[in-house]
mmCIF file of C-alpha atoms in Angstrom:
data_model
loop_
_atom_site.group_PDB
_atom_site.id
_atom_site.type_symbol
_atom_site.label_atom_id
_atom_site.label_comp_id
_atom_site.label_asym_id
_atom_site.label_seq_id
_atom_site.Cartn_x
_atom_site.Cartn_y
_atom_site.Cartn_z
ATOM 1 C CA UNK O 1 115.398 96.113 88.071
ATOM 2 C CA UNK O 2 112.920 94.174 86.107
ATOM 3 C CA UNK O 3 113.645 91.224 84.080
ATOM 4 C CA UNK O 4 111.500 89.479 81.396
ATOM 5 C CA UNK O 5 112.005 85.756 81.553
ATOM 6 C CA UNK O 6 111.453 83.543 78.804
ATOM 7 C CA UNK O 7 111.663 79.611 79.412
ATOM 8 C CA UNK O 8 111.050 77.044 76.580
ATOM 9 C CA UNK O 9 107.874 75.909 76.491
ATOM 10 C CA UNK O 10 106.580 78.980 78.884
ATOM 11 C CA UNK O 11 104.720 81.851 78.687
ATOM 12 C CA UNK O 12 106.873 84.806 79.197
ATOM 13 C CA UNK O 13 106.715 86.414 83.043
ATOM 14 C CA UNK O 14 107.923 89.417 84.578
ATOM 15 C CA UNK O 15 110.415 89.669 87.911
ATOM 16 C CA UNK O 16 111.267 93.084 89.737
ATOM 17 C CA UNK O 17 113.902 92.845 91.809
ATOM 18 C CA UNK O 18 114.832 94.333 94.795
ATOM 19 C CA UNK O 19 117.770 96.657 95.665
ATOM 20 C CA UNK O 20 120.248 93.316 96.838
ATOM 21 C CA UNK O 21 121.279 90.616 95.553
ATOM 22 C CA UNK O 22 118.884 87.745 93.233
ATOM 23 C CA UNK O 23 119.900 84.329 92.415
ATOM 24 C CA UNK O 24 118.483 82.277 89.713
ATOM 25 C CA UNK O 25 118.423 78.793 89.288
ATOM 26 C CA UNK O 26 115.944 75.463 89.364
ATOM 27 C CA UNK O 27 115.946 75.182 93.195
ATOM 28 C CA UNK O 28 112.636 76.767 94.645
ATOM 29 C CA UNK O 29 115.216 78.589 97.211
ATOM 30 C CA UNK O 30 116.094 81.355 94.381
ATOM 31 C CA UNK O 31 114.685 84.382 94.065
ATOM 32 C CA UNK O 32 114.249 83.443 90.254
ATOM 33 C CA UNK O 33 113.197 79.937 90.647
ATOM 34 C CA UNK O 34 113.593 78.506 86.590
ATOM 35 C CA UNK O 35 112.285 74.741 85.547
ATOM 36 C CA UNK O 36 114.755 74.974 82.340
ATOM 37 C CA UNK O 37 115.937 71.024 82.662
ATOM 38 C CA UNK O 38 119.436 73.013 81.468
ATOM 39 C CA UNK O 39 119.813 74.982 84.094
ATOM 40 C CA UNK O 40 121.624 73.670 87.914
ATOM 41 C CA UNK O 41 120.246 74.396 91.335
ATOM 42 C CA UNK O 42 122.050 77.771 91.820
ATOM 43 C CA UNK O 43 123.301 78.490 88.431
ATOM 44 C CA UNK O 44 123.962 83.037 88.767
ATOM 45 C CA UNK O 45 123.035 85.682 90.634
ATOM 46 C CA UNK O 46 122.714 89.669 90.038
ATOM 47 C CA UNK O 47 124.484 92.220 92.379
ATOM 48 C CA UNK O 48 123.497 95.690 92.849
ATOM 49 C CA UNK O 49 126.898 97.098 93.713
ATOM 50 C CA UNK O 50 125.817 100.425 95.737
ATOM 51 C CA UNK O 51 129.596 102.253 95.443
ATOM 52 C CA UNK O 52 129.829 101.648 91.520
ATOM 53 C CA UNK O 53 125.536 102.318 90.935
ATOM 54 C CA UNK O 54 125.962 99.138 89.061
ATOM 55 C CA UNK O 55 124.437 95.616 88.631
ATOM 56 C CA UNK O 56 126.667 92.719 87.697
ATOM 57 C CA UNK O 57 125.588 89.211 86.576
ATOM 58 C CA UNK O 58 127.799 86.939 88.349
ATOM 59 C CA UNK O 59 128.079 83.024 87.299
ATOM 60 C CA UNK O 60 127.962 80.514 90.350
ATOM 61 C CA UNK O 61 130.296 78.302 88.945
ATOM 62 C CA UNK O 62 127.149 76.078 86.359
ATOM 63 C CA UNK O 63 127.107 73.231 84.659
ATOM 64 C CA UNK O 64 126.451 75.205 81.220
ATOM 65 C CA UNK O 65 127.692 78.434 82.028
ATOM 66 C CA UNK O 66 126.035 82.131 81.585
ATOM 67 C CA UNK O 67 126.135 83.924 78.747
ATOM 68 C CA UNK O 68 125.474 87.755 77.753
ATOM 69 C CA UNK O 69 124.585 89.197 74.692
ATOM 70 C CA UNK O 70 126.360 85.995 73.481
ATOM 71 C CA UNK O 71 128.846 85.730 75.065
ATOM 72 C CA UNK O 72 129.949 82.911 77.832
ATOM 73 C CA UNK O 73 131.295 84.913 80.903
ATOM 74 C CA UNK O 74 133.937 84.648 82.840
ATOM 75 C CA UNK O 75 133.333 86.047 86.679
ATOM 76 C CA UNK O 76 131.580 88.830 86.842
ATOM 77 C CA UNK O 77 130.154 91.633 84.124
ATOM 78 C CA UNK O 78 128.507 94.833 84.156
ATOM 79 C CA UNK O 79 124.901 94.389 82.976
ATOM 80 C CA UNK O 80 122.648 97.581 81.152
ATOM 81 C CA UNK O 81 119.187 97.686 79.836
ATOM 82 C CA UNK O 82 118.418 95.816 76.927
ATOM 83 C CA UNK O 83 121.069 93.387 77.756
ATOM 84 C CA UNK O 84 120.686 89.598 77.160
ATOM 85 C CA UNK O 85 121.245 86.890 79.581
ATOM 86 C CA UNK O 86 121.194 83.370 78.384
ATOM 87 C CA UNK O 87 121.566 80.340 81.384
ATOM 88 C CA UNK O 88 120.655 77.390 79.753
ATOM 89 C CA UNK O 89 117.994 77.459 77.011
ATOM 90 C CA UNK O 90 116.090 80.477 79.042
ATOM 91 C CA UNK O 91 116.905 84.175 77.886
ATOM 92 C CA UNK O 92 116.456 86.872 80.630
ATOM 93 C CA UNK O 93 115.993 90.496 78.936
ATOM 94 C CA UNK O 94 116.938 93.068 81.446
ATOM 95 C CA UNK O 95 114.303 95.518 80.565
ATOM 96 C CA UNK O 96 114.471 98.358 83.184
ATOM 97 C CA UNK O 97 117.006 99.053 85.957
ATOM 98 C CA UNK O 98 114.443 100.668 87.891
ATOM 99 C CA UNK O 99 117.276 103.548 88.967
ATOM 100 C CA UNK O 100 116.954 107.083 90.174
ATOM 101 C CA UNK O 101 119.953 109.480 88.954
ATOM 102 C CA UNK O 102 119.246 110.997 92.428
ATOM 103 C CA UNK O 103 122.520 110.599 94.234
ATOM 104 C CA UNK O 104 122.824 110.357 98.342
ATOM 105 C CA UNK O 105 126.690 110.166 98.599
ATOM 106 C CA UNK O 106 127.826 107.650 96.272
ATOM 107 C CA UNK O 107 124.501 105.350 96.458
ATOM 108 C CA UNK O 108 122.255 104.742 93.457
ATOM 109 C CA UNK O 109 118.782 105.325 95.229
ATOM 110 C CA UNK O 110 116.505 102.539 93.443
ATOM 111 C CA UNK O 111 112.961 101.954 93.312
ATOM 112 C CA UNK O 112 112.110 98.837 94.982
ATOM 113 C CA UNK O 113 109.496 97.049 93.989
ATOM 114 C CA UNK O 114 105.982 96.931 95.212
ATOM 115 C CA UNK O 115 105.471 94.736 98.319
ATOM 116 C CA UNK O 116 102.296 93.155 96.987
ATOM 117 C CA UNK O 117 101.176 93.734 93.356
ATOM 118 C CA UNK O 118 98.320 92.203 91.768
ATOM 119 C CA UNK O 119 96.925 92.839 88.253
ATOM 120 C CA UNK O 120 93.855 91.760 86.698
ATOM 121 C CA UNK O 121 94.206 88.565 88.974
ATOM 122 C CA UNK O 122 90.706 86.569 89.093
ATOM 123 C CA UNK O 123 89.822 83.317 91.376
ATOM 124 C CA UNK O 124 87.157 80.951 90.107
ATOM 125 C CA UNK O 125 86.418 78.073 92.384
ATOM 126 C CA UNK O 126 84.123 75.145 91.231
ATOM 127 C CA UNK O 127 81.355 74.081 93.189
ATOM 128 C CA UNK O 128 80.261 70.564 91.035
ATOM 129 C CA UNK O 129 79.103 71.881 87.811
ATOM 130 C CA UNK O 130 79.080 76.007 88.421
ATOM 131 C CA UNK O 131 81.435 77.940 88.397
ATOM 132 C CA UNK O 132 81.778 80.886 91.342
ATOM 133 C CA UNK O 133 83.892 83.809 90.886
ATOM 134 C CA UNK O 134 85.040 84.901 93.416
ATOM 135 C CA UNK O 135 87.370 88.309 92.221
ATOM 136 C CA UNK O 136 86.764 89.777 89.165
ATOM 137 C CA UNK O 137 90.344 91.127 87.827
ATOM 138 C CA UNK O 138 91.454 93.017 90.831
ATOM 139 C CA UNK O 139 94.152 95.256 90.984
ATOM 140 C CA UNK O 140 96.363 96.182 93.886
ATOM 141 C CA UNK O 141 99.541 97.469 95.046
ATOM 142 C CA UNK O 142 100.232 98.000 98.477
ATOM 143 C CA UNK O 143 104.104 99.282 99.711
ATOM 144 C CA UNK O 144 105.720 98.699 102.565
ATOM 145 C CA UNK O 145 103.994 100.199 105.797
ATOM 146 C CA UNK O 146 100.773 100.813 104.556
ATOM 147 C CA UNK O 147 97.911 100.582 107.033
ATOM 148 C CA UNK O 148 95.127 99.717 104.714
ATOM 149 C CA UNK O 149 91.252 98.377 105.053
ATOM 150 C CA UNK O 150 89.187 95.897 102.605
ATOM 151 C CA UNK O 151 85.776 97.109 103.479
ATOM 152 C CA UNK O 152 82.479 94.894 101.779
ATOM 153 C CA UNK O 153 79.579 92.680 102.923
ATOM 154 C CA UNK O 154 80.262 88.926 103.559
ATOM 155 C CA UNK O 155 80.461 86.909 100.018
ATOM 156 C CA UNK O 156 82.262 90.119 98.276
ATOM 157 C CA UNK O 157 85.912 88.399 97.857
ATOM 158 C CA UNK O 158 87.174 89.928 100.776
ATOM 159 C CA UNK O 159 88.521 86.712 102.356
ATOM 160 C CA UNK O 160 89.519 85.188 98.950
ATOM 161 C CA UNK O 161 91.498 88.008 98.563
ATOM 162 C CA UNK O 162 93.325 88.211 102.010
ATOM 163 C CA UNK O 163 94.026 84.038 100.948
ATOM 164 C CA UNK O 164 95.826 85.726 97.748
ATOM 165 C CA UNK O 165 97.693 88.279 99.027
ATOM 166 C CA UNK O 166 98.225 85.526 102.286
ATOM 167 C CA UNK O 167 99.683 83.029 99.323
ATOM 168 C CA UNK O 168 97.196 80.587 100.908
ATOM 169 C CA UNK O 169 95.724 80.284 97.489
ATOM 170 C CA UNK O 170 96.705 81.663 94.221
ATOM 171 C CA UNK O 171 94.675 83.782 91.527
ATOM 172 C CA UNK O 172 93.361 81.459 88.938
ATOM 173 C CA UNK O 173 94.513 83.881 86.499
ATOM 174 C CA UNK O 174 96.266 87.157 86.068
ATOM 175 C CA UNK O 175 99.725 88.151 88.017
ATOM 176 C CA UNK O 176 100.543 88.400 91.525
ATOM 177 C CA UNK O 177 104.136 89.589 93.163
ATOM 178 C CA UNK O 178 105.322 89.294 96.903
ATOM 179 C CA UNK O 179 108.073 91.724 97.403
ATOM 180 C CA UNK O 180 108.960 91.676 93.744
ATOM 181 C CA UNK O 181 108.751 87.784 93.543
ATOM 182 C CA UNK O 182 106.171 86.317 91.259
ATOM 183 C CA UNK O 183 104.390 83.430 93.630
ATOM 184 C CA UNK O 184 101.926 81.964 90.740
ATOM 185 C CA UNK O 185 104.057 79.539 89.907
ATOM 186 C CA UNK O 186 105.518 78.596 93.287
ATOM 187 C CA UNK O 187 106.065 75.208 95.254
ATOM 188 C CA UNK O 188 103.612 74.473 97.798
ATOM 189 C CA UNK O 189 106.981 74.272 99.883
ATOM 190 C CA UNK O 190 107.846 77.668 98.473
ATOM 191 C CA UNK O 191 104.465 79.194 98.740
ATOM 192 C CA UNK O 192 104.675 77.732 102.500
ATOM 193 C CA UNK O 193 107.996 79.275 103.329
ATOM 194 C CA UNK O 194 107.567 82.404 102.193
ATOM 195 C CA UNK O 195 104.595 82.474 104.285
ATOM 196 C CA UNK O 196 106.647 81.466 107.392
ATOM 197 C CA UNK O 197 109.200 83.932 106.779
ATOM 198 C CA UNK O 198 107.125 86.952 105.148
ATOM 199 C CA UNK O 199 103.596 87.702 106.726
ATOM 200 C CA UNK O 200 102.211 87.107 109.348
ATOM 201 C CA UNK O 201 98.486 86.614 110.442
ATOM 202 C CA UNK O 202 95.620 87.566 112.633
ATOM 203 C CA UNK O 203 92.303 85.738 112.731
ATOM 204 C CA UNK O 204 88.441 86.680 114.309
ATOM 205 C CA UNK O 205 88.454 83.445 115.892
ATOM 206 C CA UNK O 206 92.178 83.996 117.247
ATOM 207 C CA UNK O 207 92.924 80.587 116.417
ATOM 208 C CA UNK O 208 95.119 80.118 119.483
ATOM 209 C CA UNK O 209 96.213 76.784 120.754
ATOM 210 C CA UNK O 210 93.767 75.847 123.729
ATOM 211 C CA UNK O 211 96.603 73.567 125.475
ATOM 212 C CA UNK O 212 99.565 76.202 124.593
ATOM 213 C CA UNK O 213 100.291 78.871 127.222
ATOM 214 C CA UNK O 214 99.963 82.674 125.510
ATOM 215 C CA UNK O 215 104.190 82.367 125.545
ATOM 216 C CA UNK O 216 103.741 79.302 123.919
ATOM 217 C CA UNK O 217 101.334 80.548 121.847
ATOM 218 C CA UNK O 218 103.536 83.582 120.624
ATOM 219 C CA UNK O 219 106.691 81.234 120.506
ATOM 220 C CA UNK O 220 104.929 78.572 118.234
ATOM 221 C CA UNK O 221 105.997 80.270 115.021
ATOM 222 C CA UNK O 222 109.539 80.291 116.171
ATOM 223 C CA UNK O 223 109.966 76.896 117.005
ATOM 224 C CA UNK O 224 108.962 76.163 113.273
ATOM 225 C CA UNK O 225 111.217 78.413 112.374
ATOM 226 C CA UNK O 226 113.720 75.964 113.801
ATOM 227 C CA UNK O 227 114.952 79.408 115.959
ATOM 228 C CA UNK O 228 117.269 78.759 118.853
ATOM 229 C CA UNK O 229 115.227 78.189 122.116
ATOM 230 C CA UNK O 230 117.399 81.207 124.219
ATOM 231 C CA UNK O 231 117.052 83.237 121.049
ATOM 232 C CA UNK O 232 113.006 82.527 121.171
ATOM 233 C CA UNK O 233 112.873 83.045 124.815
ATOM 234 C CA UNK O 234 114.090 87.167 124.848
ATOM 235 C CA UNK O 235 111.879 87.546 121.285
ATOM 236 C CA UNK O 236 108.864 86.444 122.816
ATOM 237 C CA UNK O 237 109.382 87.900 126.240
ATOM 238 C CA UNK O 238 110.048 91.361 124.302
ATOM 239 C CA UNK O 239 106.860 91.085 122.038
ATOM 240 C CA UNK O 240 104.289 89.971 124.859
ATOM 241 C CA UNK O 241 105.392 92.958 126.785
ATOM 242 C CA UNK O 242 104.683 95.516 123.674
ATOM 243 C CA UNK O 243 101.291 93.772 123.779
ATOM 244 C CA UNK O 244 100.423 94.611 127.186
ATOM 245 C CA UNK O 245 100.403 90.848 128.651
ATOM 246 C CA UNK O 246 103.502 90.659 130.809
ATOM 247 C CA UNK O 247 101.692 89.227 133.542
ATOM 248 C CA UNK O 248 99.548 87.307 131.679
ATOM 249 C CA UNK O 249 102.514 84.215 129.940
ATOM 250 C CA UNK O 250 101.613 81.668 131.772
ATOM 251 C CA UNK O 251 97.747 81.643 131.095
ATOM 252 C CA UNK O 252 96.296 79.019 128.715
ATOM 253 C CA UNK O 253 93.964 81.604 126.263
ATOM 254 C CA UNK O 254 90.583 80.021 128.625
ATOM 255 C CA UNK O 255 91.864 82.036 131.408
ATOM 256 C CA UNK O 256 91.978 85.198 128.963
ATOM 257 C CA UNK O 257 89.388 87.297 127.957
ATOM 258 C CA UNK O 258 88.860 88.077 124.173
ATOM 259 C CA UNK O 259 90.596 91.317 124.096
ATOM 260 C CA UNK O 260 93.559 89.325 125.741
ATOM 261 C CA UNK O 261 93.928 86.818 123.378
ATOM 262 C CA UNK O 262 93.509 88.941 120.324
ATOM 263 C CA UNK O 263 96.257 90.553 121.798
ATOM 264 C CA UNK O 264 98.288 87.493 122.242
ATOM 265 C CA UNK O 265 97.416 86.374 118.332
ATOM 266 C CA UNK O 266 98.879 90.128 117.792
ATOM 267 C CA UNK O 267 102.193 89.385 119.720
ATOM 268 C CA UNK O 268 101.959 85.813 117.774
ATOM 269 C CA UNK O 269 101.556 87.319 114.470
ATOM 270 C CA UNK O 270 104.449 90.268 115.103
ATOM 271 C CA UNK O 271 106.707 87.605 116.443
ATOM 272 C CA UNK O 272 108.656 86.659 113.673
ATOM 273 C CA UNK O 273 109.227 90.060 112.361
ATOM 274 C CA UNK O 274 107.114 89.766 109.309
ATOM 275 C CA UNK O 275 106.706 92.486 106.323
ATOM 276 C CA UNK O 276 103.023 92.397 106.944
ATOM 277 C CA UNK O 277 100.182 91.249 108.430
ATOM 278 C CA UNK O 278 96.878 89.928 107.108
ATOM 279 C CA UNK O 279 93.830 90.259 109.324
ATOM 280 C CA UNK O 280 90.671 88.926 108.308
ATOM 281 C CA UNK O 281 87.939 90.932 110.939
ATOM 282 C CA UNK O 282 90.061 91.424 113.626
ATOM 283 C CA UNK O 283 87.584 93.139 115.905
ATOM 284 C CA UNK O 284 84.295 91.083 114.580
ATOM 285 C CA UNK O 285 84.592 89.282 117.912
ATOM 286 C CA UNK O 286 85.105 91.756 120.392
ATOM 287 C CA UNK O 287 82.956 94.399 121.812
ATOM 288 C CA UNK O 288 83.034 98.516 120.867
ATOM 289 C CA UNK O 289 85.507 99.418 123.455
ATOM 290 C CA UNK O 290 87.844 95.985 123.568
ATOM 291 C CA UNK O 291 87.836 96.736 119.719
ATOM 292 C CA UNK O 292 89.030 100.272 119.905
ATOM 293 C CA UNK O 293 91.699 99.196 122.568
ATOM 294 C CA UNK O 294 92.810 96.647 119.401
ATOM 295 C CA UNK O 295 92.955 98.987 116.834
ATOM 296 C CA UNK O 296 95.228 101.566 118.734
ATOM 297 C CA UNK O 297 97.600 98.633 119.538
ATOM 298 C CA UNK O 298 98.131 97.197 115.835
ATOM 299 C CA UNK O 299 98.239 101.159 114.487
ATOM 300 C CA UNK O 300 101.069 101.467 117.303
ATOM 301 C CA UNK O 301 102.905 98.161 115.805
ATOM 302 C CA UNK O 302 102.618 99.587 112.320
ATOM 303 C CA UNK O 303 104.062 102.923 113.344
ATOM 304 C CA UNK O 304 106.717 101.368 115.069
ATOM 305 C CA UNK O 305 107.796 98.417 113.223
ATOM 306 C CA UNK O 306 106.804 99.579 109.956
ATOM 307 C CA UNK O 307 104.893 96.402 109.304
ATOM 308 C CA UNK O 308 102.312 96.798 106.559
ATOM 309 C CA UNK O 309 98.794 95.733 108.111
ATOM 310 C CA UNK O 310 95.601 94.809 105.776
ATOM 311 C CA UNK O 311 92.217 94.016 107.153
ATOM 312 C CA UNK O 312 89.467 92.754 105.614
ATOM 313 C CA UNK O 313 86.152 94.342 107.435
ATOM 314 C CA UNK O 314 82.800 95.499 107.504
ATOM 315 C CA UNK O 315 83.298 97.373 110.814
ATOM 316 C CA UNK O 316 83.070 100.995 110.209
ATOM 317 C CA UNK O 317 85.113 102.291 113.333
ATOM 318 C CA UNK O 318 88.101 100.726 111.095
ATOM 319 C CA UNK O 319 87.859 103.427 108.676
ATOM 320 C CA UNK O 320 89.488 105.690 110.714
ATOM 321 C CA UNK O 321 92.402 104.180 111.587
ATOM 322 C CA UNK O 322 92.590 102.854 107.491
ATOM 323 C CA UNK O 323 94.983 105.245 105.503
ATOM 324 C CA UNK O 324 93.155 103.882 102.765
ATOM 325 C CA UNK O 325 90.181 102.153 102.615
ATOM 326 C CA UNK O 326 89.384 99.645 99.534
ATOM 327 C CA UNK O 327 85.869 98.322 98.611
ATOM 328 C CA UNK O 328 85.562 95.094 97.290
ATOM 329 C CA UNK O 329 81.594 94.422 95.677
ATOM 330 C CA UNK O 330 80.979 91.267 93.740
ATOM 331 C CA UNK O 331 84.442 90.264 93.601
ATOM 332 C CA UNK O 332 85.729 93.523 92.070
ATOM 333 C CA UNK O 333 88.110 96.049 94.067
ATOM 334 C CA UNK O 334 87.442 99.700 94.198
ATOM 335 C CA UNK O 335 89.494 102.859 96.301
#
């Protein structure tokens, strides 16, 4: 489904929604996260009810109410393209439903948005008085699973765009969606949760914890997480034996050799089950055949996981692992 949202005093945005459920309201928490002073923390939601191939708009009990085409409701209501939804002073046009007619039993198949979309989005960072851009309206859309390679000489954008897509940083103009959700206008909290919860990354420099064991290492994102310690115990004993470390838990990441502790930033990065991982020249550190042995592992956790992997490199034995392979020159993105 997409949905044009127009706030007072905004510039109109776009939000495509995933086959689910999406709440709106002024807390950063919803999906559709509004800063209309009329509008309460969790104020409606929209259902995609898979029996009926139908989306409701369903009012959470507001201050102000929800109102379609008009009309204040009263529970729940069957919503249609073209449709109107008014919460507070913001009016939400529902301009696609994004459905196939194609039928599997009795389920609506729907298109799902793309996992990461970026259009025209540009970053300019100021260095005293000039001005350096660093991506030149770049366009991207990756899906879910992908296995894909930024290829480009150092000072491209490469890295500024891995910081994008990463929600490290945001474009200084143009759009950019995580799973459907438009982050430009994101909380630093939000922005930092999403990141928690969503991707996951792998760095050059492995950027392990010198006084952490590699279990503690791997288990680090979990505790932030706030995950159960017996939960985080089994979860990190599972995903340092994928990795090929076992026997290897206890040792601080001195006692490991580089292909070892890429392999436990791997395990570290997989850990919390994220939708994808970012990795910014994986194998830059590593030599020819430790690199190879690298590669193989993170094509085997995209095959079975179905985690979508992006790399930013210049290392050509990348390219054929890549199933596609972008080049990014001056701060402009080419496939």
């Amino acid at each position: 489904m997409k949905l044009i949202i127009r706030e007072p005093s905004k510039k109109a945005r776009e939000f495509a929604m995933e086959p689910g459920t999406c709440s709106m309201g002024r807390s950063q928490e919803n999906d559709v996260a509004l800063n209309d002073s009329q509008v309460s923390r969790k104020h409606a939601r929209i259902v995609f009810i898979s029996y009926k191939g139908a989306f409701v708009i369903e009012d959470l009990k507001s201050t102000n109410g929800v109102y379609l085409n008009e009309v204040k409701i009263s529970g729940k209501e069957d919503l249609n393209e073209g449709d109107i939804i008014k919460i507070g002073d913001t009016l939400i046009e529902v301009a696609s439903l994004f459905r196939d007619e194609t039928l599997q039993g009795q389920t609506i198949i729907m298109k799902p948005a793309h996992m990461i979309s970026l259009e025209k989005a540009t970053k300019v960072y100021k260095l005293g008085k000039v001005e350096v851009n660093a991506l030149r309206g770049v366009d991207l859309q990756v899906e879910e699973g992908e296995f894909i390679s930024v290829c480009g000489p150092s000072g491209s954008g490469k890295s500024t765009l891995l910081n994008l897509i990463g929600c490290i940083d945001i474009p200084t103009s143009g759009t950019m969606s995580i799973m459907g959700k438009d982050v430009t206008e994101f909380s630093d909290s939000a922005l930092s949760a999403l990141r928690n919860s969503t991707i996951g990354f792998i760095f050059q420099s492995f950027n392990l914890i010198p006084v952490l064991s590699a279990f503690e290492n791997v288990e680090y994102p979990l505790v932030i997480l706030g995950m159960p310690k017996g939960e985080r115990a089994g979860r990190v004993a599972r995903m340092i034996q994928e990795v090929g470390l076992a026997e290897f838990g206890k040792h601080k990441p001195e006692e490991l050799s580089g292909g070892q502790r890429q392999r436990v930033a791997i395990a570290r990065a997989l850990v919390t089950g994220p939708k994808m991982v970012l990795a910014d020249e994986p194998t830059a550190n590593l030599d020819s055949k430790t690199g190879i042995e690298i590669l193989d592992l993170m094509q085997k956790m995209n095959e079975e996981h179905n985690t979508t992997f992006i790399f930013s490199t210049h290392d050509p034995k990348i390219e054929k692992y890549a199933k596609k392979i972008y080049t990014m020159t001056d701060g402009m993105l080419s496939l």
